[in-house]
GROMACS .gro file of C-alpha atoms in nm:
model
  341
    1UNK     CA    1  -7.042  11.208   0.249
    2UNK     CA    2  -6.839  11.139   0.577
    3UNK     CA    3  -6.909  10.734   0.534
    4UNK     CA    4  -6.793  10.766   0.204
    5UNK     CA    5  -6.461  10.976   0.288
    6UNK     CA    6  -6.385  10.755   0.572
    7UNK     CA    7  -6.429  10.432   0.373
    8UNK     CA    8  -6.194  10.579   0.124
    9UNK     CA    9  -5.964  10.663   0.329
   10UNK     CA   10  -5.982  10.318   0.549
   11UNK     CA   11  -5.902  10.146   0.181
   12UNK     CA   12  -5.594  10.352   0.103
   13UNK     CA   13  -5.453  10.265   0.439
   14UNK     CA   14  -5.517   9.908   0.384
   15UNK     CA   15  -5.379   9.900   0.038
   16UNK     CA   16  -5.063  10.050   0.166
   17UNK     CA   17  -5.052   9.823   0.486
   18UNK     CA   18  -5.085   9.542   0.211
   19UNK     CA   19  -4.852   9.691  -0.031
   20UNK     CA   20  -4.570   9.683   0.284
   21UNK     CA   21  -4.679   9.339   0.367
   22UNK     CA   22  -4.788   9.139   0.109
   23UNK     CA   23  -4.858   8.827   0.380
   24UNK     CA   24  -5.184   9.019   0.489
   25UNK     CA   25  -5.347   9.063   0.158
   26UNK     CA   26  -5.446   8.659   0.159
   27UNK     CA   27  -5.707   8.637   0.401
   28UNK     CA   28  -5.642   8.255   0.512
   29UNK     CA   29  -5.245   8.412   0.583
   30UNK     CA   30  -5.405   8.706   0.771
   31UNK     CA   31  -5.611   8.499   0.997
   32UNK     CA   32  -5.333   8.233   1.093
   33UNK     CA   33  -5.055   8.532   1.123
   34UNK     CA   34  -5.349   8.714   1.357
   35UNK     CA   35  -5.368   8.336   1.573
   36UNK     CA   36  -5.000   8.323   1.591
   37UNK     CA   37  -4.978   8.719   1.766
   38UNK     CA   38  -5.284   8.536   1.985
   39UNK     CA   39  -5.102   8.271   2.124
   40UNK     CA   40  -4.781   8.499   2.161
   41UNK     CA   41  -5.009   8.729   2.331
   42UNK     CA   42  -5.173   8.482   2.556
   43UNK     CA   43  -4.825   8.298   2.672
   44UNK     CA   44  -4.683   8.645   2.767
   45UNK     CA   45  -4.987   8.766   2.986
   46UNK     CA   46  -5.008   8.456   3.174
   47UNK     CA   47  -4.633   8.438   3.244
   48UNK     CA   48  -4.638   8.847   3.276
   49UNK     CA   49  -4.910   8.883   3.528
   50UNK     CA   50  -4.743   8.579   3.724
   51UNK     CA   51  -4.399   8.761   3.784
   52UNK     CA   52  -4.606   9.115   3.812
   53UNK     CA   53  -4.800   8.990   4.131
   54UNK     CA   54  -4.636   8.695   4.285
   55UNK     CA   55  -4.377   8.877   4.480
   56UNK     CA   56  -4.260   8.492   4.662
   57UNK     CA   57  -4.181   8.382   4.303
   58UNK     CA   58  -3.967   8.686   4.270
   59UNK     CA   59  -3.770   8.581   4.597
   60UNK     CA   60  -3.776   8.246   4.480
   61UNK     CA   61  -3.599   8.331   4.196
   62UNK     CA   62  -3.331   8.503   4.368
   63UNK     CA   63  -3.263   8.237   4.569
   64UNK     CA   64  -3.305   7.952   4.332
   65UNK     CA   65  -3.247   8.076   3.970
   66UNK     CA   66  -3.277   7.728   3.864
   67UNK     CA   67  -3.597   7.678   3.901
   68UNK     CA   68  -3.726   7.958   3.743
   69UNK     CA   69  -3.428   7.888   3.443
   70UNK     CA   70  -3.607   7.571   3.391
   71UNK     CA   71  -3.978   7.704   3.374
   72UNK     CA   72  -3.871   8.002   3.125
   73UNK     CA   73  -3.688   7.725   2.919
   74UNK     CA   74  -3.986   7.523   2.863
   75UNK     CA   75  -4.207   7.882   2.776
   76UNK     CA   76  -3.926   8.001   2.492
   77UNK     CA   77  -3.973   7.613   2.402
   78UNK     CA   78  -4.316   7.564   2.409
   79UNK     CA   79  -4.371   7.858   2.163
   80UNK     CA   80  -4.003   7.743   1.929
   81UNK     CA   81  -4.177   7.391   1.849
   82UNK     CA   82  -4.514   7.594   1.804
   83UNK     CA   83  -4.370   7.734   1.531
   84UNK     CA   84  -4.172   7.467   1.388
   85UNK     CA   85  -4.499   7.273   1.390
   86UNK     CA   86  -4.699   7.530   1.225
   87UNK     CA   87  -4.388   7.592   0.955
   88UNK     CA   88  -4.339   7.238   0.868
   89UNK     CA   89  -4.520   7.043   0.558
   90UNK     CA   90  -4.735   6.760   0.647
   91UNK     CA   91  -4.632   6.540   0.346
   92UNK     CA   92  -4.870   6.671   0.032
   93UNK     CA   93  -4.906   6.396  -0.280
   94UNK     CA   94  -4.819   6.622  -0.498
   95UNK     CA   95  -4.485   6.667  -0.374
   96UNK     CA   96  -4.455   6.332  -0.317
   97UNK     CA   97  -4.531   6.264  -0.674
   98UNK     CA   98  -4.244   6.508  -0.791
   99UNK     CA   99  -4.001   6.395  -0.560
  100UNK     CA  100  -4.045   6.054  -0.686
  101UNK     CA  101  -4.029   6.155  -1.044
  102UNK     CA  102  -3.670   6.353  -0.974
  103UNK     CA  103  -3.594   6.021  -0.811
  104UNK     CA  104  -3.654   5.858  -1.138
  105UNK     CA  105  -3.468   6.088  -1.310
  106UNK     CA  106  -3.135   6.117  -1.163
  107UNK     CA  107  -3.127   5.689  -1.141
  108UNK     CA  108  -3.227   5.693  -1.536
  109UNK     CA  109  -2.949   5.898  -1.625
  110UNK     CA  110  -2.728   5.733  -1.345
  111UNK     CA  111  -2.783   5.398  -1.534
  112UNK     CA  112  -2.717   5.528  -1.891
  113UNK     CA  113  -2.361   5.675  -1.781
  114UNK     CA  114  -2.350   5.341  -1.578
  115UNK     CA  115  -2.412   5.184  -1.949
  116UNK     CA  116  -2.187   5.410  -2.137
  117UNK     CA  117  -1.923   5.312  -1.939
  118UNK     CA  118  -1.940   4.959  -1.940
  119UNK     CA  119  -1.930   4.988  -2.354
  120UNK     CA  120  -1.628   5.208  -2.305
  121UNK     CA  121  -1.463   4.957  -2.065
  122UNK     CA  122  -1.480   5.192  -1.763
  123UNK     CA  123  -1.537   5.075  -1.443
  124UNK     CA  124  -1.951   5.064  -1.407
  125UNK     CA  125  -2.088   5.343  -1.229
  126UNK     CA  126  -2.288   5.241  -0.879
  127UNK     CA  127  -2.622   5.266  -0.907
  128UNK     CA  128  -2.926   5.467  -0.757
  129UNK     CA  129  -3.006   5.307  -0.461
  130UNK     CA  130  -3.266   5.549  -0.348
  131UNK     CA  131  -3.540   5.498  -0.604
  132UNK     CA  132  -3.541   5.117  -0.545
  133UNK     CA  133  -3.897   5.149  -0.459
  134UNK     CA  134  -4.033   5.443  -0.706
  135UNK     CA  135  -3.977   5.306  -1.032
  136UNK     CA  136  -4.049   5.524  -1.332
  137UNK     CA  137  -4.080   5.858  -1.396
  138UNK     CA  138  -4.426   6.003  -1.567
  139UNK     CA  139  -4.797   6.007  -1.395
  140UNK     CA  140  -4.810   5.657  -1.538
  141UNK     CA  141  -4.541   5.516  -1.334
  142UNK     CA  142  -4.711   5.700  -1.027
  143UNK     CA  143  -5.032   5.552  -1.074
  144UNK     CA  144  -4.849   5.215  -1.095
  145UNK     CA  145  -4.688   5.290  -0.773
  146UNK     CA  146  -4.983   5.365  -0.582
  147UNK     CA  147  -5.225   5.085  -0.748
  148UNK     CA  148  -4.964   4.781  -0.669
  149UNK     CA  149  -5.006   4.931  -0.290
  150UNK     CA  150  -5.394   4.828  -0.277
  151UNK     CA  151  -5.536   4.505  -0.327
  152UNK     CA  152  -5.559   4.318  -0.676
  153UNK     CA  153  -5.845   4.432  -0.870
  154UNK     CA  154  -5.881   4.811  -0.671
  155UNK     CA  155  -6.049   5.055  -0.973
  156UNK     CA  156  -5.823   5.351  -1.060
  157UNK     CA  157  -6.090   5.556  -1.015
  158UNK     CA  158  -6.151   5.448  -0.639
  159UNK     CA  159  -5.831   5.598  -0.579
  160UNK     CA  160  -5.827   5.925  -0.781
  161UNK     CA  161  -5.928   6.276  -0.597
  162UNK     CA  162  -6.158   6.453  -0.732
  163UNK     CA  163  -5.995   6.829  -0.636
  164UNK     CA  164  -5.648   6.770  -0.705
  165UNK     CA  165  -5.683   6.498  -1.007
  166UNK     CA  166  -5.394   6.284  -0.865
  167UNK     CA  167  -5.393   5.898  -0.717
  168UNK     CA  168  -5.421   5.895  -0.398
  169UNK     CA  169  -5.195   5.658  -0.136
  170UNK     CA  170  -5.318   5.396   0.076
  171UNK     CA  171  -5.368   5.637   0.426
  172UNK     CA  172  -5.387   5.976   0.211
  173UNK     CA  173  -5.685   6.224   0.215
  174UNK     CA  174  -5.758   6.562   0.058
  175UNK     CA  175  -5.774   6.862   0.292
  176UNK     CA  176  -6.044   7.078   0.203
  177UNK     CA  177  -5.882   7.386   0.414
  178UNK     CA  178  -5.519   7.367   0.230
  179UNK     CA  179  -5.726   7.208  -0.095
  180UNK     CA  180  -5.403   6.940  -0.122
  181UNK     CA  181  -5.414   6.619  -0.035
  182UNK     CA  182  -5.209   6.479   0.258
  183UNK     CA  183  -4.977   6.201   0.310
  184UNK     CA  184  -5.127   5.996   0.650
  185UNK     CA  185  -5.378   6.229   0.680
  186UNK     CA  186  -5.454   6.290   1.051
  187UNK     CA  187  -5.682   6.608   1.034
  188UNK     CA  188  -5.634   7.001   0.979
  189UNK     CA  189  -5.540   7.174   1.349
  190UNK     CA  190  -5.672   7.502   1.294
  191UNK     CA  191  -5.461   7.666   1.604
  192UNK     CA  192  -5.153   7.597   1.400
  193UNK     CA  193  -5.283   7.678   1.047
  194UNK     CA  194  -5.160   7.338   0.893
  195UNK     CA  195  -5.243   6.970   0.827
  196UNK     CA  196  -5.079   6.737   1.061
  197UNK     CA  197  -4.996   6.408   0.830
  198UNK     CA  198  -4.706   6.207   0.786
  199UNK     CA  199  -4.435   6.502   0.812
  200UNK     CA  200  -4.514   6.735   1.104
  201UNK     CA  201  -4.731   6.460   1.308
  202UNK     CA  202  -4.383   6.417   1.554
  203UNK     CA  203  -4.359   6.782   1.570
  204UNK     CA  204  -4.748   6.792   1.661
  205UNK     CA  205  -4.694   6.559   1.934
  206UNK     CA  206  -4.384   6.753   2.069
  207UNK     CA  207  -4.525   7.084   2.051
  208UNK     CA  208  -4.922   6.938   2.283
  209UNK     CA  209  -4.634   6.717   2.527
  210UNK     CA  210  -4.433   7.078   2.604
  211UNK     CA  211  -4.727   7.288   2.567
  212UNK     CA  212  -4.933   7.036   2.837
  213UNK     CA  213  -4.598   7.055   3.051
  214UNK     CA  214  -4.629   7.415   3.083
  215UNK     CA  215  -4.986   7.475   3.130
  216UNK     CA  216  -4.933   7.282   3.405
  217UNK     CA  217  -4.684   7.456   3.563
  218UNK     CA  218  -4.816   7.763   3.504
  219UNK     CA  219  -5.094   7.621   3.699
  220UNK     CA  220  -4.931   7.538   3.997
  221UNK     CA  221  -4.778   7.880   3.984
  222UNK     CA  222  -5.091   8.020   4.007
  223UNK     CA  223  -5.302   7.794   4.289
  224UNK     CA  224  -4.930   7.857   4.486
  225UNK     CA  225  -4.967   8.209   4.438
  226UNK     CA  226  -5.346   8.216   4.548
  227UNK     CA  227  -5.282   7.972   4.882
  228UNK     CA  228  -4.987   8.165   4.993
  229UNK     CA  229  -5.092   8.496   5.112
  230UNK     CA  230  -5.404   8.669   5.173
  231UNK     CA  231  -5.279   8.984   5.295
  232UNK     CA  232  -5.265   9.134   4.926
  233UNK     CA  233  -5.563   9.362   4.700
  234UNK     CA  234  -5.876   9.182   4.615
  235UNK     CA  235  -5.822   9.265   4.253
  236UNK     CA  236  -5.502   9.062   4.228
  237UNK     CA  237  -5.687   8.757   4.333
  238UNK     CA  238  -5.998   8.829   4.066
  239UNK     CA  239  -5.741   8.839   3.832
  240UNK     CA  240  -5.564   8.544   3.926
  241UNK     CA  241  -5.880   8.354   3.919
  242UNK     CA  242  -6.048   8.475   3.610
  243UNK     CA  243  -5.723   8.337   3.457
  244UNK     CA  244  -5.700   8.012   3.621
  245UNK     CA  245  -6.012   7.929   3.548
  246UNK     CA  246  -5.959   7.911   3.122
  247UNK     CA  247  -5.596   7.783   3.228
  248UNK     CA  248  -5.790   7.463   3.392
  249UNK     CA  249  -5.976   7.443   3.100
  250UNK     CA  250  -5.676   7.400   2.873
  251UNK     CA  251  -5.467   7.163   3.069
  252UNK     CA  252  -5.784   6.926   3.028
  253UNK     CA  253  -5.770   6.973   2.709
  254UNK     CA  254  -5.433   6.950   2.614
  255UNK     CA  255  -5.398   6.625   2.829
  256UNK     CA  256  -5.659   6.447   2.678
  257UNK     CA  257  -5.522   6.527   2.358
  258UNK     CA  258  -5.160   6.470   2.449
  259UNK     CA  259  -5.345   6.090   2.562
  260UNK     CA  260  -5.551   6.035   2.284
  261UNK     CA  261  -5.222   6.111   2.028
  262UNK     CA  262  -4.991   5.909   2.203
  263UNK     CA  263  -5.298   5.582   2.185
  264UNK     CA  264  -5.286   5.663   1.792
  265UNK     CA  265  -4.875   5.652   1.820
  266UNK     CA  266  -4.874   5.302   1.992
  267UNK     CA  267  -5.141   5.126   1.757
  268UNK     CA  268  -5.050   5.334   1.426
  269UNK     CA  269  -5.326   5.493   1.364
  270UNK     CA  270  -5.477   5.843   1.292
  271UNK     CA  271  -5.747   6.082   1.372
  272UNK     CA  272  -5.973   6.058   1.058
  273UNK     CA  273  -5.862   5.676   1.032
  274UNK     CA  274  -6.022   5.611   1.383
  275UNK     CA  275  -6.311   5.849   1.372
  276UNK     CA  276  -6.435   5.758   0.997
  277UNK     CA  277  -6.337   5.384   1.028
  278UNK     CA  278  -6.697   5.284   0.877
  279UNK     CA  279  -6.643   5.488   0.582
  280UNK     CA  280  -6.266   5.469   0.451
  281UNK     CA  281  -6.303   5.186   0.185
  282UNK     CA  282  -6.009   4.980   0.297
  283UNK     CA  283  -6.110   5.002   0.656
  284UNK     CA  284  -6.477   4.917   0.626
  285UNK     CA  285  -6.425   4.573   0.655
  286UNK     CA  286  -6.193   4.542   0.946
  287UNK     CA  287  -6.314   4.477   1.297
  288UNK     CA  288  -6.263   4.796   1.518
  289UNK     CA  289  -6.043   4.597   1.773
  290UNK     CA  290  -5.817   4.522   1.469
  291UNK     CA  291  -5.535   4.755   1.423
  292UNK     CA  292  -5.415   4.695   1.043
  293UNK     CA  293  -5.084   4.903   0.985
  294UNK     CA  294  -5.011   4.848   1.338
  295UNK     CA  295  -4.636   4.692   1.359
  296UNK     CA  296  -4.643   4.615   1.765
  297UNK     CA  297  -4.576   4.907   2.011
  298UNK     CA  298  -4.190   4.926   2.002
  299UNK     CA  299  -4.204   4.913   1.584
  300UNK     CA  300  -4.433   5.197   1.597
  301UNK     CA  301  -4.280   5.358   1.835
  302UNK     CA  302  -3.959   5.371   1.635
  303UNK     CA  303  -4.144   5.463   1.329
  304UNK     CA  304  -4.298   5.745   1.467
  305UNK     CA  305  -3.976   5.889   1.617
  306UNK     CA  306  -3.691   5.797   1.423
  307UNK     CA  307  -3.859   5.772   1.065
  308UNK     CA  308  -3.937   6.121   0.995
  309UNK     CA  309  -3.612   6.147   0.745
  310UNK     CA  310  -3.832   6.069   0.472
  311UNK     CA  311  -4.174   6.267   0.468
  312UNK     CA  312  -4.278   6.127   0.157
  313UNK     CA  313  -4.263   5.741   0.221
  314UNK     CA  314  -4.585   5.512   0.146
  315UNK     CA  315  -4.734   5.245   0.293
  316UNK     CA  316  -4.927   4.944   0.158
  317UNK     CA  317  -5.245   4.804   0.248
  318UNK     CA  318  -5.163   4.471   0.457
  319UNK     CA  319  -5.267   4.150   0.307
  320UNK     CA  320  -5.585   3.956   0.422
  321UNK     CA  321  -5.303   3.698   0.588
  322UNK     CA  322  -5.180   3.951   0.825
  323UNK     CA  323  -5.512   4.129   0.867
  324UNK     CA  324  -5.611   3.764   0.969
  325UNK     CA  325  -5.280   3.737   1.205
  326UNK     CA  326  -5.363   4.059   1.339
  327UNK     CA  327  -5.732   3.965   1.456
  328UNK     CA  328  -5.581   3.667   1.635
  329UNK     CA  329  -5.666   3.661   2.009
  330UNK     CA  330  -5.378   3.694   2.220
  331UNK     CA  331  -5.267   3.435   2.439
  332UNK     CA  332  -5.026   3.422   2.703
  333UNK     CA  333  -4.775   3.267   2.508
  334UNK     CA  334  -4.826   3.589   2.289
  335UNK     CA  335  -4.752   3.794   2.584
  336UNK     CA  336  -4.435   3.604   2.675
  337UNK     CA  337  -4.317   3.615   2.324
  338UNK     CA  338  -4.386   4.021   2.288
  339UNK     CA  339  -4.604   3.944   2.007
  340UNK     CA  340  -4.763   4.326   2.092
  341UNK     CA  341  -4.395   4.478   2.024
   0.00000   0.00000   0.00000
């Protein structure tokens, strides 16, 4: 009789917690709003217990506001680009595929006014220069898009997913947690709640580069604070330590992450490209040391940075002539030319 009441009752509140905020009622939501308050939660007991105990930081700061300007900069702007990063839209097909159909649109009715007015003797209308490279404006057209980016003679089917029903890009893969399929598909980061792929992959490498920055701060903070006076309560220093301990754990982490991100930057690749090599169909046959939508380090470099304007651009397979340039030793005139650039 009590479980009963006390189940009923625990419902009603939750029903009227959900009715207030519909957010929690999807559990996938609920989990990555309760990761979110985690992280907050974690960055402000780290910083909080710092400024509670270290009384030198507090002089510090009197006498240098600078410096501890600068460290609560990077904090409110470690957790800013966390959210940006979790907020933004890796690139999804789909929307690629409606996007390009819009495209299609606007430039098919910007040619028949541009027709219209060259029968009426008006001065012809420019035309769409932005759907230059998405030509049509059905399915049909999309699946002629995608096919004339793999080889001659690639099956349709090869290239279809099975979840969403759509062709699938050269680079694209379906994401079984967001159940889309993902432009440059690099893998599903479960601390942010998102894909990373083609349009938050920039913001993903921001957010681990500021995030790695202050970790290790934070960790000098600490190891200063521990070295610089003994003459304090033990339980200041268990604290400190039982902190700095999962602290040194991160920083390893991040770093070797922030590393292994910034290798897939310079030779344009991604995670699942790299780590499933052996079975992604157009990668099979391509030697490991051969990096096939590589451009050299400075091209890729741009890429990555500067050509996040369009989320939703594609990218052909190369042909077997530059695979075969590509797998071409280098040589020292190769380095003197900047053939790697």
């Amino acid at each position: 009789m009590v479980i009963g009441i006390c189940r009923s009752f625990r419902d009603r509140a939750l029903d009227r917690c959900y009715h207030c905020f519909p957010c929690l009622s999807d559990p996938a939501r609920r989990s990555s709003l309760v990761l979110k308050v985690t992280l907050v939660m974690l960055h402000l007991v780290y910083v909080g217990i710092l400024f509670l105990f270290d009384s030198d930081l507090i002089d510090k700061t009197k006498k240098e506001p600078w410096y501890t300007a600068l460290y609560l900069l990077l904090f409110f702007a470690a957790l800013v680009q966390y959210f940006i990063t979790s907020g933004s839209s890796p690139g999804y097909v789909l929307d690629a595929m409606r996007v390009v159909n819009e495209t299609n649109v606007i430039c098919k009715k910007s040619s028949m006014a541009k027709t219209a007015s060259s029968k009426n003797g008006s001065l012809p209308v420019e035309g769409c220069q932005s759907g230059r490279n998405f030509q049509g404006t059905d399915s049909t057209s999309w699946t002629k898009l995608v096919m004339d980016m793999y080889p001659p003679g690639t099956s349709v089917r090869s290239c279809i997913c099975s979840y969403c029903n759509v062709e699938q890009p050269p680079r694209a893969k379906h994401c079984y947690d967001c159940d889309k399929c993902v432009l440059h598909f690099d893998h599903h980061c479960v601390w942010l709640g998102t894909c990373i792929g083609q349009g938050n992959h920039c913001k993903f490498w921001w957010y681990i580069c500021e995030e790695s920055a202050l970790c290790l701060w934070t960790g000098i903070l600490y190891i200063t604070y521990l070295k610089a006076n003994i003459s304090r309560a033990w339980w200041n220093d268990a604290i400190a330590i039982l902190l700095l301990i999962p602290l040194s754990i991160f920083i390893v982490f991040l770093l070797l992450l922030l590393f292994f991100h910034s290798y897939l930057i310079l030779t344009n690749q991604t995670t699942y490209e790299l780590v499933r090599r052996r079975r992604i169909p157009y990668l099979r046959g391509i030697p490991e040391r051969v990096y096939p939508f590589s451009k050299g380090v400075c091209h890729n470099l741009y890429d990555f940075c500067c050509g996040g304007s369009n989320i939703y651009s594609l990218e052909p397979l190369p042909s077997a002539q530059e695979l075969e340039e590509k797998s071409r030793p280098y040589t020292c005139l190769d380095v003197l030319t900047c053939r790697c650039c």
